[in-house]
XYZ file of C-alpha atoms in Angstrom:
599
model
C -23.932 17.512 1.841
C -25.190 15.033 -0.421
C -22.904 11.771 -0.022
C -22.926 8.759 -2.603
C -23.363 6.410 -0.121
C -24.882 6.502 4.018
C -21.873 7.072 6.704
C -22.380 3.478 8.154
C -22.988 4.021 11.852
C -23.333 1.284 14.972
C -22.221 0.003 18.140
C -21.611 -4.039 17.201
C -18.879 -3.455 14.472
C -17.761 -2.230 11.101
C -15.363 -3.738 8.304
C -14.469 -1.548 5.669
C -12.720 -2.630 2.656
C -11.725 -2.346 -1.286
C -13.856 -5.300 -2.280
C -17.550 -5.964 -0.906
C -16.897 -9.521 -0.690
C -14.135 -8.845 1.718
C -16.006 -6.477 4.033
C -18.967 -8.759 3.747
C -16.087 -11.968 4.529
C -14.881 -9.586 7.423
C -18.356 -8.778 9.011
C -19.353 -12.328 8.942
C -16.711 -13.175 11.380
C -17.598 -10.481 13.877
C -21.180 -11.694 13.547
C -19.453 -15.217 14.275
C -18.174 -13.944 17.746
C -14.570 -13.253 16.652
C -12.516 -10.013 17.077
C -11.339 -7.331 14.505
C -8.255 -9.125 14.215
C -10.339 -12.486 13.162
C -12.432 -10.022 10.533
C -9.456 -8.468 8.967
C -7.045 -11.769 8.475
C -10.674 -12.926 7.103
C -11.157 -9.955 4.704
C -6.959 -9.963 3.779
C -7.128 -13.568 2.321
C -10.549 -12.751 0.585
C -8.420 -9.909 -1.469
C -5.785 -12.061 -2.919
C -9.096 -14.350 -4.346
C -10.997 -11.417 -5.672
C -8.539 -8.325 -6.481
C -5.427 -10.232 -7.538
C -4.612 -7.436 -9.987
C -3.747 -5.252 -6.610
C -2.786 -8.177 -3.905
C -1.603 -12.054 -3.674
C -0.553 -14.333 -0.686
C 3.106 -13.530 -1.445
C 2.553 -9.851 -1.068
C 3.130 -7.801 2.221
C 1.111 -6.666 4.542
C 1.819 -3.204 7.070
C -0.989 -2.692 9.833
C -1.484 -0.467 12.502
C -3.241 -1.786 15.696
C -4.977 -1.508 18.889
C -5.946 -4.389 21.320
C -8.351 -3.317 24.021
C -7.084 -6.252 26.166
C -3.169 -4.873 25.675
C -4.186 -1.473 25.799
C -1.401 -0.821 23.080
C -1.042 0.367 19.650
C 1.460 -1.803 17.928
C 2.715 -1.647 14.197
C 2.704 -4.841 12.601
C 5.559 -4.754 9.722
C 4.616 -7.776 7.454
C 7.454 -6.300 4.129
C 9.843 -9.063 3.574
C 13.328 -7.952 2.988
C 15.483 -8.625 0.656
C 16.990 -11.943 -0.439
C 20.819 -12.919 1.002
C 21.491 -12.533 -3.104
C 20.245 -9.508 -3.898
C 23.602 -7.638 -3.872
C 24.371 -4.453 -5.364
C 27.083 -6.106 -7.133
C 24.699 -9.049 -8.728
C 22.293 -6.610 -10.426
C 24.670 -4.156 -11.793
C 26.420 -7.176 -13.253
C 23.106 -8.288 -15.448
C 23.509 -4.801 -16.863
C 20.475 -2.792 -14.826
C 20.799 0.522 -13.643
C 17.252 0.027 -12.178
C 15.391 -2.682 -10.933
C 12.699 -3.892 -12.908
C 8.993 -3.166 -11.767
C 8.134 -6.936 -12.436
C 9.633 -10.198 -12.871
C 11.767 -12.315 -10.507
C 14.553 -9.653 -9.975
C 12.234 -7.398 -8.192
C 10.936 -10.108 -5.522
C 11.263 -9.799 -1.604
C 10.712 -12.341 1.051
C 6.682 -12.709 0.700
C 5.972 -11.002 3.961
C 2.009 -11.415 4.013
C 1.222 -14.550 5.042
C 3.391 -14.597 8.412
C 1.992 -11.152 9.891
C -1.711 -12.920 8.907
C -0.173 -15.359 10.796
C 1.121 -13.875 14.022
C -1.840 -11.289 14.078
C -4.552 -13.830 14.019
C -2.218 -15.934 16.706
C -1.722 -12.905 19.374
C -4.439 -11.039 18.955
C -7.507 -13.363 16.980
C -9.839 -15.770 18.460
C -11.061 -17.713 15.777
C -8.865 -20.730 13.958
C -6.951 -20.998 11.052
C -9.740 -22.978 9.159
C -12.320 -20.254 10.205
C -10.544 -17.432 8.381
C -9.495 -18.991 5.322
C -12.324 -21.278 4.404
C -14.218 -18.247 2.946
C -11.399 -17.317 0.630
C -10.924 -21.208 -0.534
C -14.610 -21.789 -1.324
C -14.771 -18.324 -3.776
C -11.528 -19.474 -4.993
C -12.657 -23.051 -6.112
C -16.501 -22.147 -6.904
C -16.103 -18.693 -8.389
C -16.633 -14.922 -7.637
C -17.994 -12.142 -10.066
C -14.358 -11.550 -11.721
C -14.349 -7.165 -11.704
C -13.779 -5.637 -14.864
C -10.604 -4.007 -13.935
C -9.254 -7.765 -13.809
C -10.622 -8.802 -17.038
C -9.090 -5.446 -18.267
C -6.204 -6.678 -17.209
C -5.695 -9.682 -18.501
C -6.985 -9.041 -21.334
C -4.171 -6.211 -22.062
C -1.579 -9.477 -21.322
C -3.091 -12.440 -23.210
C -0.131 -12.507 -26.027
C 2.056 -11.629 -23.156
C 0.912 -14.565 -20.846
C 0.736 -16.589 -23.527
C 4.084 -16.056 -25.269
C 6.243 -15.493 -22.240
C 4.206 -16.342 -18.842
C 2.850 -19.676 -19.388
C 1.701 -20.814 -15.889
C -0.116 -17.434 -16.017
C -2.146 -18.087 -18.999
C -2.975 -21.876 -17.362
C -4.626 -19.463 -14.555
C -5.939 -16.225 -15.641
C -6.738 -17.593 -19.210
C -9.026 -20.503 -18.728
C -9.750 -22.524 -21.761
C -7.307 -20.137 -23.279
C -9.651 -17.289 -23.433
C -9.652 -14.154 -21.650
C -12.560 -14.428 -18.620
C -15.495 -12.591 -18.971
C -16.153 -9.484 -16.649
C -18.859 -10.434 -13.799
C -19.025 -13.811 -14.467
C -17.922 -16.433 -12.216
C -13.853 -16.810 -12.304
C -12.289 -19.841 -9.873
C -8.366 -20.349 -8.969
C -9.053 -23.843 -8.073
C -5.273 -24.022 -8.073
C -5.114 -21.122 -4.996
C -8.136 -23.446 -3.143
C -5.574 -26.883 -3.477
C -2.755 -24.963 -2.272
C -5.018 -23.602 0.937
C -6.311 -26.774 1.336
C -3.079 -28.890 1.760
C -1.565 -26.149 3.663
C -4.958 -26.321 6.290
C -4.440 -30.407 6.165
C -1.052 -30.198 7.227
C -1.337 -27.259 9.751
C -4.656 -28.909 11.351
C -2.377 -32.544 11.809
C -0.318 -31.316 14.720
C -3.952 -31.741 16.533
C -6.753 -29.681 17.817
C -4.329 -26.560 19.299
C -5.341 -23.097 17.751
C -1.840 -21.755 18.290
C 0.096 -25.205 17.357
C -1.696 -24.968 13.876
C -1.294 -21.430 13.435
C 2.307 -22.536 14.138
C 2.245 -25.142 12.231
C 1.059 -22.847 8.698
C 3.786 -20.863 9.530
C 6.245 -23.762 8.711
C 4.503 -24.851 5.881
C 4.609 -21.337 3.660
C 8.152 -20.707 5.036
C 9.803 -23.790 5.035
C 6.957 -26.615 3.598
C 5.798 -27.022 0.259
C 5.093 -23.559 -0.198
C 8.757 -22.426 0.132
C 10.299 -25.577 -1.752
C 8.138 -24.542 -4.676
C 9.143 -21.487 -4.682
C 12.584 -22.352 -4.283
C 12.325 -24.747 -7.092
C 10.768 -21.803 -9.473
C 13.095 -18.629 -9.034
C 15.852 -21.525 -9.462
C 14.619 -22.928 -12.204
C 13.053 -20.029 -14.953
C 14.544 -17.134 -16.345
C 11.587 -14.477 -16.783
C 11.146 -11.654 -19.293
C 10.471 -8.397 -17.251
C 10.278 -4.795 -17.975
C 14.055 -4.558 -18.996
C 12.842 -6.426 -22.278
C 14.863 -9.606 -21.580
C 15.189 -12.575 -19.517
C 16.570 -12.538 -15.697
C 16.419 -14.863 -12.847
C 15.783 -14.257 -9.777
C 17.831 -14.834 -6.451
C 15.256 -15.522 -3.693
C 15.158 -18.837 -2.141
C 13.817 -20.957 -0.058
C 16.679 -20.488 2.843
C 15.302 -16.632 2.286
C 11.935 -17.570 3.318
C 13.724 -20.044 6.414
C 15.300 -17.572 7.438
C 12.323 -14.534 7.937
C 9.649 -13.250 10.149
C 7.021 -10.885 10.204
C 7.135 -8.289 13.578
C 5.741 -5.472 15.669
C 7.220 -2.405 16.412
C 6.332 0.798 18.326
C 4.655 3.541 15.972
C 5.828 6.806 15.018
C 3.952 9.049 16.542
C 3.108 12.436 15.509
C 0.885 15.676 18.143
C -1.410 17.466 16.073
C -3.338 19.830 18.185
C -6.124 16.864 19.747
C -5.155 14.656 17.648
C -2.000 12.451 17.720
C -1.252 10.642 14.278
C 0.552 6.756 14.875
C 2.343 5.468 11.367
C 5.190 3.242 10.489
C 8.408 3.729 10.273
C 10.479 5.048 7.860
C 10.899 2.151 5.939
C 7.883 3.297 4.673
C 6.081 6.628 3.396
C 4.278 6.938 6.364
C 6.464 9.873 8.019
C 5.406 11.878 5.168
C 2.031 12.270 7.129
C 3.352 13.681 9.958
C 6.154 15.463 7.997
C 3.328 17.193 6.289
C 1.515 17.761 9.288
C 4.416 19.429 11.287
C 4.762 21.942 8.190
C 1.012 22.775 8.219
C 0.913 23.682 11.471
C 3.251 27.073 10.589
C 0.125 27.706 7.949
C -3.558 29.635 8.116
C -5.124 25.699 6.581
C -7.259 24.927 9.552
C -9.137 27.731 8.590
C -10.064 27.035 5.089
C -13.234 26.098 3.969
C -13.732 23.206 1.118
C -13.560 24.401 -2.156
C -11.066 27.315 -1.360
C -8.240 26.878 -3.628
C -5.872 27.668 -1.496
C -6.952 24.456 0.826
C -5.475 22.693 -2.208
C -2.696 24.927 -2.490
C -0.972 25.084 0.818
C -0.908 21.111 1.202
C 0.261 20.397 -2.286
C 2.972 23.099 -1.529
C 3.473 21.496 2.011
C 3.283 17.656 0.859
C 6.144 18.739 -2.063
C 8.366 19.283 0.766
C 7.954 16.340 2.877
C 8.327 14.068 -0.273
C 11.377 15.779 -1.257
C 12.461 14.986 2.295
C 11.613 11.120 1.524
C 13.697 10.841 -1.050
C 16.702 12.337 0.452
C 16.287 10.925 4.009
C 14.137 7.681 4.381
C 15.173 4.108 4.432
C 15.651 0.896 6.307
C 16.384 2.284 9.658
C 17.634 -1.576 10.600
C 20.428 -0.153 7.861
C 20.793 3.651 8.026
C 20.421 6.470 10.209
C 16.818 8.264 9.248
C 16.632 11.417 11.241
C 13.455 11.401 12.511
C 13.657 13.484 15.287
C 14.784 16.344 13.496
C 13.124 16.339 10.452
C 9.433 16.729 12.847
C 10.914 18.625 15.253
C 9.194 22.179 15.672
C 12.314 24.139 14.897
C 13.179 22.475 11.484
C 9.146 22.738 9.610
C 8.893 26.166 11.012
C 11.810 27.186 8.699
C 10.617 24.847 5.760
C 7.031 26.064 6.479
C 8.200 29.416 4.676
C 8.762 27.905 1.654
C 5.404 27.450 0.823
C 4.490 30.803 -0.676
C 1.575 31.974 -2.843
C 2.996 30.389 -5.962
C 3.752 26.762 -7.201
C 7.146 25.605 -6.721
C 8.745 23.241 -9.497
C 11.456 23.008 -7.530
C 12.472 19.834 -5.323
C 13.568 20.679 -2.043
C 14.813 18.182 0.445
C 15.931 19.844 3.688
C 20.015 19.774 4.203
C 20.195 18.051 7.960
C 23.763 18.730 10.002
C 25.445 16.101 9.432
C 24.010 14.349 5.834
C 25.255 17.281 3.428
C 26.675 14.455 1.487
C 23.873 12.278 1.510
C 22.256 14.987 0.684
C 24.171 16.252 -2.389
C 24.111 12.212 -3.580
C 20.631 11.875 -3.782
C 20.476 15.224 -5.439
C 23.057 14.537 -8.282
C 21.305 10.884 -8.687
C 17.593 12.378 -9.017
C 18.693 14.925 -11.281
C 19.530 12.208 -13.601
C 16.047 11.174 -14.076
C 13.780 11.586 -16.939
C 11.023 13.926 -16.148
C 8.935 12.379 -19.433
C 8.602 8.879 -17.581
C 6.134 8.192 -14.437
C 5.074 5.455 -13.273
C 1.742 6.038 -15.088
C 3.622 6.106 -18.733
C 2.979 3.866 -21.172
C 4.956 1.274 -21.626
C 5.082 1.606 -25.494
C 6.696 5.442 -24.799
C 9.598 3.672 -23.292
C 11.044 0.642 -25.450
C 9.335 0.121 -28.749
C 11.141 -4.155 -28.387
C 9.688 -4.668 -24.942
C 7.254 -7.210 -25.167
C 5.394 -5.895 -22.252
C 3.606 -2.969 -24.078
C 0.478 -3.396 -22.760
C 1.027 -4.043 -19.313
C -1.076 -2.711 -16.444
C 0.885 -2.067 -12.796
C -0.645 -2.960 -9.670
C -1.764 -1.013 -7.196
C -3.107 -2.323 -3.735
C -5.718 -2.691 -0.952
C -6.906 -1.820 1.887
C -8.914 -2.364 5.056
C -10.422 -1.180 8.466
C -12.160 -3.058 11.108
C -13.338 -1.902 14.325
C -14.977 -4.721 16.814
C -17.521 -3.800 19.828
C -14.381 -4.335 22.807
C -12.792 -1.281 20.730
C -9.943 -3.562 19.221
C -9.669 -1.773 15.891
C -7.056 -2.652 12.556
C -5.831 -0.951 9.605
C -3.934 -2.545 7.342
C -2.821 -2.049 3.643
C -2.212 -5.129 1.956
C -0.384 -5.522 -1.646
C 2.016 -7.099 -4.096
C 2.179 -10.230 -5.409
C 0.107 -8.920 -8.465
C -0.926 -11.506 -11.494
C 1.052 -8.776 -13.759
C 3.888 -8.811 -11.185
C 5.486 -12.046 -11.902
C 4.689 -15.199 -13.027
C 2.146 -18.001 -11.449
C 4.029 -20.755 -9.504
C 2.015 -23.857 -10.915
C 1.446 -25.526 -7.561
C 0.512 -22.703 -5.795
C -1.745 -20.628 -8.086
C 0.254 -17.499 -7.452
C 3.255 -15.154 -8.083
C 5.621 -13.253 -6.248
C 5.541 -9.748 -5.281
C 7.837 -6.673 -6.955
C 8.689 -4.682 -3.702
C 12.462 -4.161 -4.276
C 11.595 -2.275 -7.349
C 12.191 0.379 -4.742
C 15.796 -0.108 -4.528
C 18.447 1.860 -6.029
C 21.312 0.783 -7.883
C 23.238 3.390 -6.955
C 25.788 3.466 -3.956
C 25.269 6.044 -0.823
C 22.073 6.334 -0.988
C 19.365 5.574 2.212
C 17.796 3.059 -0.612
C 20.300 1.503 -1.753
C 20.202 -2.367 -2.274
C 21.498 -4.478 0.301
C 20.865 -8.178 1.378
C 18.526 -8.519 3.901
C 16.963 -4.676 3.648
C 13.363 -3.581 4.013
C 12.607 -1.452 0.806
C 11.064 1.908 1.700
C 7.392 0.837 0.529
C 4.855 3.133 -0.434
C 2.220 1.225 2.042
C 0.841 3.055 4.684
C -1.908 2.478 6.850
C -2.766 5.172 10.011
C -4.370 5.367 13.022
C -5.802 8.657 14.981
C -5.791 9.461 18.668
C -8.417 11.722 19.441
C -7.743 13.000 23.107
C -5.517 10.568 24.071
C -8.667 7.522 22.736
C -7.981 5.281 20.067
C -10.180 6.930 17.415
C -9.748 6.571 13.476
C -8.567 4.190 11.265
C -7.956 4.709 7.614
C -5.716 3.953 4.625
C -5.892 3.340 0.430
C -4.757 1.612 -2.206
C -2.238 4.341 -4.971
C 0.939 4.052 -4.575
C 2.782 7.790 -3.954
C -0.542 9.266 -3.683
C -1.525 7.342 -0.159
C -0.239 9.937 2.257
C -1.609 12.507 -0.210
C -5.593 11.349 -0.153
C -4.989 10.124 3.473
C -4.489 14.010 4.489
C -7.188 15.314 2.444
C -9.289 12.987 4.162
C -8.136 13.872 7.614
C -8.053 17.432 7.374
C -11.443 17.777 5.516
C -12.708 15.781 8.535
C -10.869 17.719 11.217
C -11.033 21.199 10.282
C -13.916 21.560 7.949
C -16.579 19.187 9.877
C -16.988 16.790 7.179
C -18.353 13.093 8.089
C -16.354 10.703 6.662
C -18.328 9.788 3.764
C -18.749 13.599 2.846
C -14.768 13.923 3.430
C -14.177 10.712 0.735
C -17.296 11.820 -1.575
C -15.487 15.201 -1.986
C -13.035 16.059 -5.527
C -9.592 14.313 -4.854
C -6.458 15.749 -5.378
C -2.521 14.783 -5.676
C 0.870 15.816 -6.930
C 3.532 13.809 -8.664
C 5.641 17.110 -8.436
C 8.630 13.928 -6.550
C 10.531 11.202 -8.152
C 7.747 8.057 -8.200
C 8.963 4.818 -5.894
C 8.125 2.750 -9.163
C 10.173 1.823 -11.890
C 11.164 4.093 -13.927
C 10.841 6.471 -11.183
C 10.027 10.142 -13.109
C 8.322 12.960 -12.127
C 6.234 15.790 -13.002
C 7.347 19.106 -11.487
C 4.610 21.531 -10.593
C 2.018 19.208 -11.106
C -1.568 18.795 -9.579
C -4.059 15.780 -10.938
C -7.345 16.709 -9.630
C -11.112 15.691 -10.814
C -12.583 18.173 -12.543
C -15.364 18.002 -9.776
C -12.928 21.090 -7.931
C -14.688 23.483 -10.532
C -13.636 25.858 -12.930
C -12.841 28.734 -10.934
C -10.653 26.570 -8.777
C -8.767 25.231 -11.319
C -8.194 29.198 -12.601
C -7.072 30.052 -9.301
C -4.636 27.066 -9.441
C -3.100 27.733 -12.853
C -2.580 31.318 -11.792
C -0.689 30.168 -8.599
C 1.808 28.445 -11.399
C 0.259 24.861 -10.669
C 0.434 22.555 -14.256
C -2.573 20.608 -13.308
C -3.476 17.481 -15.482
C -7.501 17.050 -15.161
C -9.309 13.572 -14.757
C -13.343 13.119 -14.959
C -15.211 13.182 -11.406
C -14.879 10.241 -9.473
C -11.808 8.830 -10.718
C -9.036 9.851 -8.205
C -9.150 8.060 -4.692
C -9.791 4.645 -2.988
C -10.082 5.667 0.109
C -11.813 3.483 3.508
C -11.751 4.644 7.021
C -13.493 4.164 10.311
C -13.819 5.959 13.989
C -14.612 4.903 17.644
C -16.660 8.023 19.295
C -16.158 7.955 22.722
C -19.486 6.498 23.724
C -18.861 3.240 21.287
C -20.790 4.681 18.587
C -18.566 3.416 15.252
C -18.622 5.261 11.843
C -17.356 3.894 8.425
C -16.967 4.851 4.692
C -15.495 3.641 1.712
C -14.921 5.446 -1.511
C -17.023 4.585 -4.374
C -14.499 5.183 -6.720
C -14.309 2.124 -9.013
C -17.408 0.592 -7.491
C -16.121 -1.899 -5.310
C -14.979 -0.393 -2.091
C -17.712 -1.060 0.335
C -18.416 -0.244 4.315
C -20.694 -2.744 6.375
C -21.201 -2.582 9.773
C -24.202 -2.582 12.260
């Protein structure tokens, strides 16, 4: 099969990323001596400096690990909670009956920066000043600014300039909108790095008392006074067309750590399937898996229709079960256990019949029939006319944000020669997500968009609570050997081109370039995590690629498909271990800036 790009292949290493510059920032460290865990804290700060329309340094960050020397696969959970003031009780008082998808009401505790942190402590080699030097020099002498950027702020000049001001003295330079592939600098990101290295490398010559030492400085230093002194200090216009503070401060950010966890794990035939937790999407993977295995898909070839088919049918159900079911297990009872057990997804597994459903279907669990109903009676209150992808324009004709663009995210996969081997999925902390804080050169993320307003509910808003993000990075066994990692930027649709990906590669022998090259596909049949949270029953979005006489087949089947050009669905990166050492990568090229390097 003709791929648009080589499979990368090798036995030294492999970083594989959404931005060239970050696989190439990644690789150099491996070629430096250090680990996978050195290349990927490398490649993560490189993002906020060169995609900061999909990531900044008060984002969050969820990984999935190995360490050779450990022998263990870890999860690394790096999504801030919650401030102590965001109560239910606050935000229904400023008149919401959802959070906003930007601003300072929608901020979490900036989670990033302390997994970076405690990664590149426990399980990195090289020093602080090794892995953030290369993102400080392209943010104080420039890097090829990508036209989805420029896009982007070009769509929010009035905006930045009217309501955002410390945006515009960033992303506007000279008050004009930057040019696409030139040089762009945040000389204001490289101070902030700088002073933050100065003080960290003061306690002395220690690898682990600097590393410390940073850690202090972002959570309880300079970093958190001036964000204390912001959110205090501005009320910000956000997508409710008005003016709100925030309530995050800096005793938030005293307070907080990033952490590890045990995976959820999931047996699929050879193959067992590690993801986090359900404060997350990622038992949706194995949720669709379990369902699968009750269906005739392992022996589909590509371009069948009915490939399609059956997981769009099967991946309906396990979202459904999201909604109704997943949340901050710190906070509420998510019923894991049953809702993979064998039992449960060979009953659900007959829902899936030769037709489209428009129907959403969460399973009723002994025991939550209430929960159940209230999730129910609160998502039939939803428009299905909005989705996260509407425009703005179609929603308040007074909101000054009209031509705002969301975020979406990043990703990235490394793989070392000792067999230590990351995935990780960072995001938030967008340029359109909030406004710049003007000593630090960046904004603060819009996680708890996620949140309901609405009591009884798994997602409900609470101090101190992990919002059930939509970032999801995975790791295979194959045979009971670290194998595959893999992940992408997109929101709902990252479980959804994740298990394309994996079953194209398990069950119809594709490489993994082939398996990425190939049309993409996803639903938005479910409610969307983002603000203003609609839906689109029946639907399939798929490139046009899948052919005609797919697409027949589909609309006969009841599908309501919504067609987009070839090669415009899909971010996808992965990479595998073979058993002898022999490493693979990929990366989609999809927007032209994904990239795979590795020798």
């Amino acid at each position: 099969m003709f791929t648009t790009r080589p499979e990368i292949t090798g036995t030294f290493g492999v970083v594989t990323s959404t931005h060239w510059l970050a696989s190439s920032v990644g690789m150099a460290l491996l070629e430096r001596g250090g680990n996978a865990f050195d290349a990927c804290v490398a490649s993560g700060f490189m993002l906020h400096v060169v995609e900061p329309h999909l990531v900044g340094p008060a984002g969050e960050v969820p990984g999935i690990f190995h360490s050779a020397s450990t022998g263990r696969t870890e999860v690394l959970c790096g999504q801030g909670s919650t401030p102590a003031g965001a109560t239910l009780a606050h935000y229904r008082a400023q008149g919401l009956t959802m959070i906003p998808g930007n601003g300072l009401l929608a901020t979490v505790i900036p989670g990033a920066f302390d997994a970076w942190m405690i990664l590149l402590r426990d399980h990195g080699s090289k020093s602080l000043r090794d892995v953030l030097e290369p993102a400080i020099h392209y943010a104080e002498h420039g890097h090829p600014l990508l036209p989805r950027v420029a896009d982007t702020i070009a769509n929010l000049k009035e905006f930045f300039e009217s309501y955002w001001p410390t945006s515009a003295q960033v992303y506007l330079p000279g008050g004009a909108v930057p040019e696409a592939g030139k040089l762009f600098c945040n000389p204001t990101l490289a101070q902030c790095w700088r002073r933050l290295l100065t003080e960290a490398e003061a306690v002395g010559a220690d690898r682990t008392q600097q590393i410390e030492q940073a850690r202090k400085v972002f959570y309880g230093g300079f970093i958190a006074e001036a964000i204390d002194r912001f959110v205090a200090s501005n009320e910000v216009i956000d997508e409710s067309g008005r003016p709100n503070k925030g309530v995050l401060t800096g005793d938030d950010l005293s307070r907080w750590s990033a952490s590890y966890e045990q995976p959820l794990t999931y047996q699929y035939g050879n193959i067992t399937v590690a993801k986090t937790g359900p404060w997350s999407q990622g038992p949706v993977f194995l949720q669709t898996l379990a369902l699968l295995k009750h269906t005739d898909i392992a022996g589909l070839p590509h371009g069948d229709p009915r490939f399609i088919h059956t997981l769009v049918e099967a991946m309906k159900l396990a979202f459904a079960d999201r909604e109704a079911y997943y949340g901050d297990p710190d906070f509420v009872d998510v019923p894991m256990q049953q809702l993979l057990s064998d039992d449960y997804n060979r009953a659900r597994s007959r829902l899936i019949g030769d037709t489209a459903s428009d129907l959403l279907r969460p399973g009723v669990l002994p025991g939550f029939e209430a929960q159940h109903q209230r999730i129910m009676d609160v998502l039939a209150r939803l428009s299905p006319e909005l989705t996260a992808d509407t425009p703005l324009s179609a929603m308040d004709k007074s909101n000054p944000m009209l031509s705002a663009k969301r975020g979406d995210t990043t990703h990235i996969d490394v793989i070392d020669r000792w067999g230590n081997m990351v995935s990780v999925t960072p995001s938030g902390g967008w340029l359109q997500s909030s406004p710049v804080i003007p000593e630090l050169g960046f904004g603060l993320n819009t996680r708890a968009q996620m949140f309901w307003l609405e009591e009884g509910l798994p997602g409900t808003l609470a101090p101190n609570k992990r919002p059930r993000t939509t970032l999801s990075p995975t790791f295979l066994y194959k045979d009971d050997r670290p194998y595959m990692v893999m992940g992408t930027p997109g929101g709902d649709q990252q479980e959804q081109w994740q298990l394309v990906l994996f079953l194209r590669h398990l069950h119809q022998g594709m490489n993994l370039q082939e398996a990425i090259d190939a049309p993409l596909f996803h639903t938005q049949h479910f409610p969307s995590s983002f603000y203003p949270r609609g839906r689109k029953p029946a639907n399939i979005t798929l490139e046009s690629s899948v052919g005609e006489a797919v697409m027949d087949d589909l609309r006969r089947r009841g599908h309501a498909l919504e067609v987009s050009p070839p090669w415009t669905i899909g971010r996808l990166t992965a990479a595998t271990r073979d058993a002898d050492g022999m490493l693979h990568a990929a990366a989609s090229p999809r927007l032209m800036q994904a990239y795979a390097i590795g020798r």
